[in-house]
mmCIF file of C-alpha atoms in Angstrom:
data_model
loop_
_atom_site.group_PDB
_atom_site.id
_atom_site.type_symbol
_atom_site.label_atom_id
_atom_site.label_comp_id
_atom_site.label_asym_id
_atom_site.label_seq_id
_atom_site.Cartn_x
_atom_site.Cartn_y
_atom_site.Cartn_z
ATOM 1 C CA UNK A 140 -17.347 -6.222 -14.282
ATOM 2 C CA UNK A 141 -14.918 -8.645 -12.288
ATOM 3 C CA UNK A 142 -15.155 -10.233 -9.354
ATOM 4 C CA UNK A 143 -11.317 -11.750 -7.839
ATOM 5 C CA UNK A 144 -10.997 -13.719 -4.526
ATOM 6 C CA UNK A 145 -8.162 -14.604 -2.360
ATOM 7 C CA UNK A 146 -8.162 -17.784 -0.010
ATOM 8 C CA UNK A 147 -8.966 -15.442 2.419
ATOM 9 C CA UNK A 148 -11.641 -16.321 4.841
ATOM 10 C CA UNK A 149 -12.927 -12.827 6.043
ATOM 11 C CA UNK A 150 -14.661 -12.491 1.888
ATOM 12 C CA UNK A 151 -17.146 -15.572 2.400
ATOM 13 C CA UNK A 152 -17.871 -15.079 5.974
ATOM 14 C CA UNK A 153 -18.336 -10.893 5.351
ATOM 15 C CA UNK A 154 -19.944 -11.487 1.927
ATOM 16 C CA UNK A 155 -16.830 -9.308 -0.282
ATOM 17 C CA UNK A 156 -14.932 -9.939 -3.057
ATOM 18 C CA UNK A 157 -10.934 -8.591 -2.575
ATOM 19 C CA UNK A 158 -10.986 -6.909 -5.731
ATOM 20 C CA UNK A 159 -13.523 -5.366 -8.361
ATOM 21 C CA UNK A 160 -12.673 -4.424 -11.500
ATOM 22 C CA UNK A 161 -14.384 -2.660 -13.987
ATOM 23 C CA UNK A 162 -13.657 -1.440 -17.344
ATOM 24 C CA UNK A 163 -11.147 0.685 -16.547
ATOM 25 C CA UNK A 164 -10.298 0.243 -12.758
ATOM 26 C CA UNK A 165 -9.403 -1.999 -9.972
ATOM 27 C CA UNK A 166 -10.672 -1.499 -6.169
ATOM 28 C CA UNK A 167 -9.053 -4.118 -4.028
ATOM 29 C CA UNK A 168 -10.786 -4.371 -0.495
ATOM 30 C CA UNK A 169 -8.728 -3.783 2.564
ATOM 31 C CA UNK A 170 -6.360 -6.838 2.917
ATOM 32 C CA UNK A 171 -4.143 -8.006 6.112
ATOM 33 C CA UNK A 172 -1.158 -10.394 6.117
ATOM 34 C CA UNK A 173 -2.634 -13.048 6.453
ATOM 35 C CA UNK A 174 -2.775 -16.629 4.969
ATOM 36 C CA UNK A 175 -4.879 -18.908 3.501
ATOM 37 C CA UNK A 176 -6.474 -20.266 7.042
ATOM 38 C CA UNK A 177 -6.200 -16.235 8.640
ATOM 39 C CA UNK A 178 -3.188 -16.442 10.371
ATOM 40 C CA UNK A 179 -1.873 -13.390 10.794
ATOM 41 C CA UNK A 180 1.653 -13.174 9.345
ATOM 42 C CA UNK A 181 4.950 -11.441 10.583
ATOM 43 C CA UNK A 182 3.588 -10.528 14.255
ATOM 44 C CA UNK A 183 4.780 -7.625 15.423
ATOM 45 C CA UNK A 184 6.421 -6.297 12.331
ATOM 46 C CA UNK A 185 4.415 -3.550 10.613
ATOM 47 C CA UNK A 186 7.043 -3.635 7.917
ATOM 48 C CA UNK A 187 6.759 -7.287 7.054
ATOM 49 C CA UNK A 188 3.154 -6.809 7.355
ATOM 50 C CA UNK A 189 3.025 -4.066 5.005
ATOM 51 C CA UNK A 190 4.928 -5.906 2.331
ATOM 52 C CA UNK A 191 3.204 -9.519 2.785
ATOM 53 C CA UNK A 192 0.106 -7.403 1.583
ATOM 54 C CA UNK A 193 1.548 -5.365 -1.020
ATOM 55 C CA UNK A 194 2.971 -8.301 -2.572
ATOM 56 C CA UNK A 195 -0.383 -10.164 -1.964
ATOM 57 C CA UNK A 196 -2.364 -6.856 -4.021
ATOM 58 C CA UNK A 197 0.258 -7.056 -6.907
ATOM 59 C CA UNK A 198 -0.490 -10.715 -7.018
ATOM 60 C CA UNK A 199 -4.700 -9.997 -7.569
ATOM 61 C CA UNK A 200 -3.372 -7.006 -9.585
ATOM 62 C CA UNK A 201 -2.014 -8.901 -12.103
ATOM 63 C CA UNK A 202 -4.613 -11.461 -12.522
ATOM 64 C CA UNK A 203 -7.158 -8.268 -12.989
ATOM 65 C CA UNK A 204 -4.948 -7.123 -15.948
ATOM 66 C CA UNK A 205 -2.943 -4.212 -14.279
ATOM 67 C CA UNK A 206 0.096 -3.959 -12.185
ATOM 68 C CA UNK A 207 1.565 -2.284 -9.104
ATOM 69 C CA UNK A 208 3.012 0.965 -11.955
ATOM 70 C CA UNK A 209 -0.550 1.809 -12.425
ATOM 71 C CA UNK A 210 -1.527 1.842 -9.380
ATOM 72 C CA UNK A 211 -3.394 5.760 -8.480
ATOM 73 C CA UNK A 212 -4.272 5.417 -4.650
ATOM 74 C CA UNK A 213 -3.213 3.634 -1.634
ATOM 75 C CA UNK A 214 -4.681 3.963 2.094
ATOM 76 C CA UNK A 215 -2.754 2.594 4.906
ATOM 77 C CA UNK A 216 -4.903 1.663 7.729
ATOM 78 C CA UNK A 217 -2.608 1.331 10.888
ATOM 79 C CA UNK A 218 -2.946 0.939 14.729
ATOM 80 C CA UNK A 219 0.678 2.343 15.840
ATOM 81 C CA UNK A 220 0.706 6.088 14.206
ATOM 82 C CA UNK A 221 4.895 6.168 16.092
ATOM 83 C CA UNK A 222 5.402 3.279 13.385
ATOM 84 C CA UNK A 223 4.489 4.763 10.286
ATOM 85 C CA UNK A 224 7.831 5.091 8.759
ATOM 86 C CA UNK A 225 8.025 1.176 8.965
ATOM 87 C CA UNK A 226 4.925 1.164 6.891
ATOM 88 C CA UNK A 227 6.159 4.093 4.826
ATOM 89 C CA UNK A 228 9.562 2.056 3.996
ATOM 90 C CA UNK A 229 7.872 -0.877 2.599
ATOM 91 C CA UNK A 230 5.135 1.130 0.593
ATOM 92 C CA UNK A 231 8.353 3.282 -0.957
ATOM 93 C CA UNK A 232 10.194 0.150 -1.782
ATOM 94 C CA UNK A 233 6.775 -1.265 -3.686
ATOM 95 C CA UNK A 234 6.491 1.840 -5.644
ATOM 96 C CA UNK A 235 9.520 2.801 -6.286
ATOM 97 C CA UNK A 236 9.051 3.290 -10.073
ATOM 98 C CA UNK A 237 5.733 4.997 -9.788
ATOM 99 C CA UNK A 238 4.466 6.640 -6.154
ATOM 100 C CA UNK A 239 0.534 6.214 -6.595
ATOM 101 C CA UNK A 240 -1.244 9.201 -4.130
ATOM 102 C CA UNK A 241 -0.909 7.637 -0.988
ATOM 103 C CA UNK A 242 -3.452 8.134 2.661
ATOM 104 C CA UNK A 243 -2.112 7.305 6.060
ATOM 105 C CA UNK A 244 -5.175 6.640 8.667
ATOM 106 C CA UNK A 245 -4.903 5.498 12.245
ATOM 107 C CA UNK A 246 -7.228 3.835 13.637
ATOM 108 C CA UNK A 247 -8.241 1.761 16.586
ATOM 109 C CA UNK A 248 -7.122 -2.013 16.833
ATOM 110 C CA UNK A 249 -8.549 -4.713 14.239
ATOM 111 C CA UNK A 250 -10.507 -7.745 14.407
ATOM 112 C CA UNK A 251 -7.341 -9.660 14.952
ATOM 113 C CA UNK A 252 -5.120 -7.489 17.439
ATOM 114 C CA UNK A 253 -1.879 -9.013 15.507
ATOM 115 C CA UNK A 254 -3.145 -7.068 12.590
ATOM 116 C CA UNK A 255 -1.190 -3.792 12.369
ATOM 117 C CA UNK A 256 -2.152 -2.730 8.938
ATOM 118 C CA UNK A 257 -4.364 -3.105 6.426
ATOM 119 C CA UNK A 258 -4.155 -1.384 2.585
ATOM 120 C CA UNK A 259 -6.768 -0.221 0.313
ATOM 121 C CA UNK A 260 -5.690 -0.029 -3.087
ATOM 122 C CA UNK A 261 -7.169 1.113 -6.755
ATOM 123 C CA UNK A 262 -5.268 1.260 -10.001
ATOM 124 C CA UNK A 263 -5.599 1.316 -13.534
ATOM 125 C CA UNK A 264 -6.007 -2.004 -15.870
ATOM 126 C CA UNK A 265 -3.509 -1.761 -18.437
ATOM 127 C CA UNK A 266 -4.238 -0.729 -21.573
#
């Protein structure tokens, strides 16, 4: 099994790696936009936040061996349920050459209030 962490600081201080992969798939935790120091990025924009992370995931993806085309499952954790199709538009653009199975949730506010969204991801590792 592998272990793969970001720069985040949330994985030290909650004791989680971002991603786990085993023989033959990848779990990546539920990541925010954030950067290295936890800033949350692209206030206010559930769109930009949504892509920030997917294009954070397909970063950890590929150093696990697999890629955003073999990707099975998404979840979409988001505080605004109205703004879904903003999260909805970046996810489509992502996956536009494979749709993985894909859960919407809404939930209450985050740890960070900026946060709008946070994804859950598993996929595949290439073969």
């Amino acid at each position: 099994m592998d272990r793969f962490f970001s720069s985040s600081p949330w994985e030290k201080r909650s004791g989680y790696a971002r991603a786990v992969a085993g023989k033959d798939i990848i779990c990546i935790a539920a990541t925010a936009a954030t950067d290295e120091a936890g800033k949350v990025l692209c206030k206010g924009d559930l769109e930009g936040q949504t892509r920030v992370i997917l294009e954070k995931m397909s970063g950890i993806l590929d150093q696990a061996g697999s890629d955003m085309e073999h990707v099975l499952h998404t979840r979409l954790y988001i505080t605004d349920i109205s703004s879904a199709a903003e999260a909805g538009r970046a996810h489509a653009e992502a996956f536009s050459a494979a749709p993985p199975a894909m859960s919407l949730v809404h939930v209450l506010p985050f740890v960070d209030p900026d946060m709008l969204v946070e994804i859950e991801l598993m996929a595949e590792r290439r073969r």
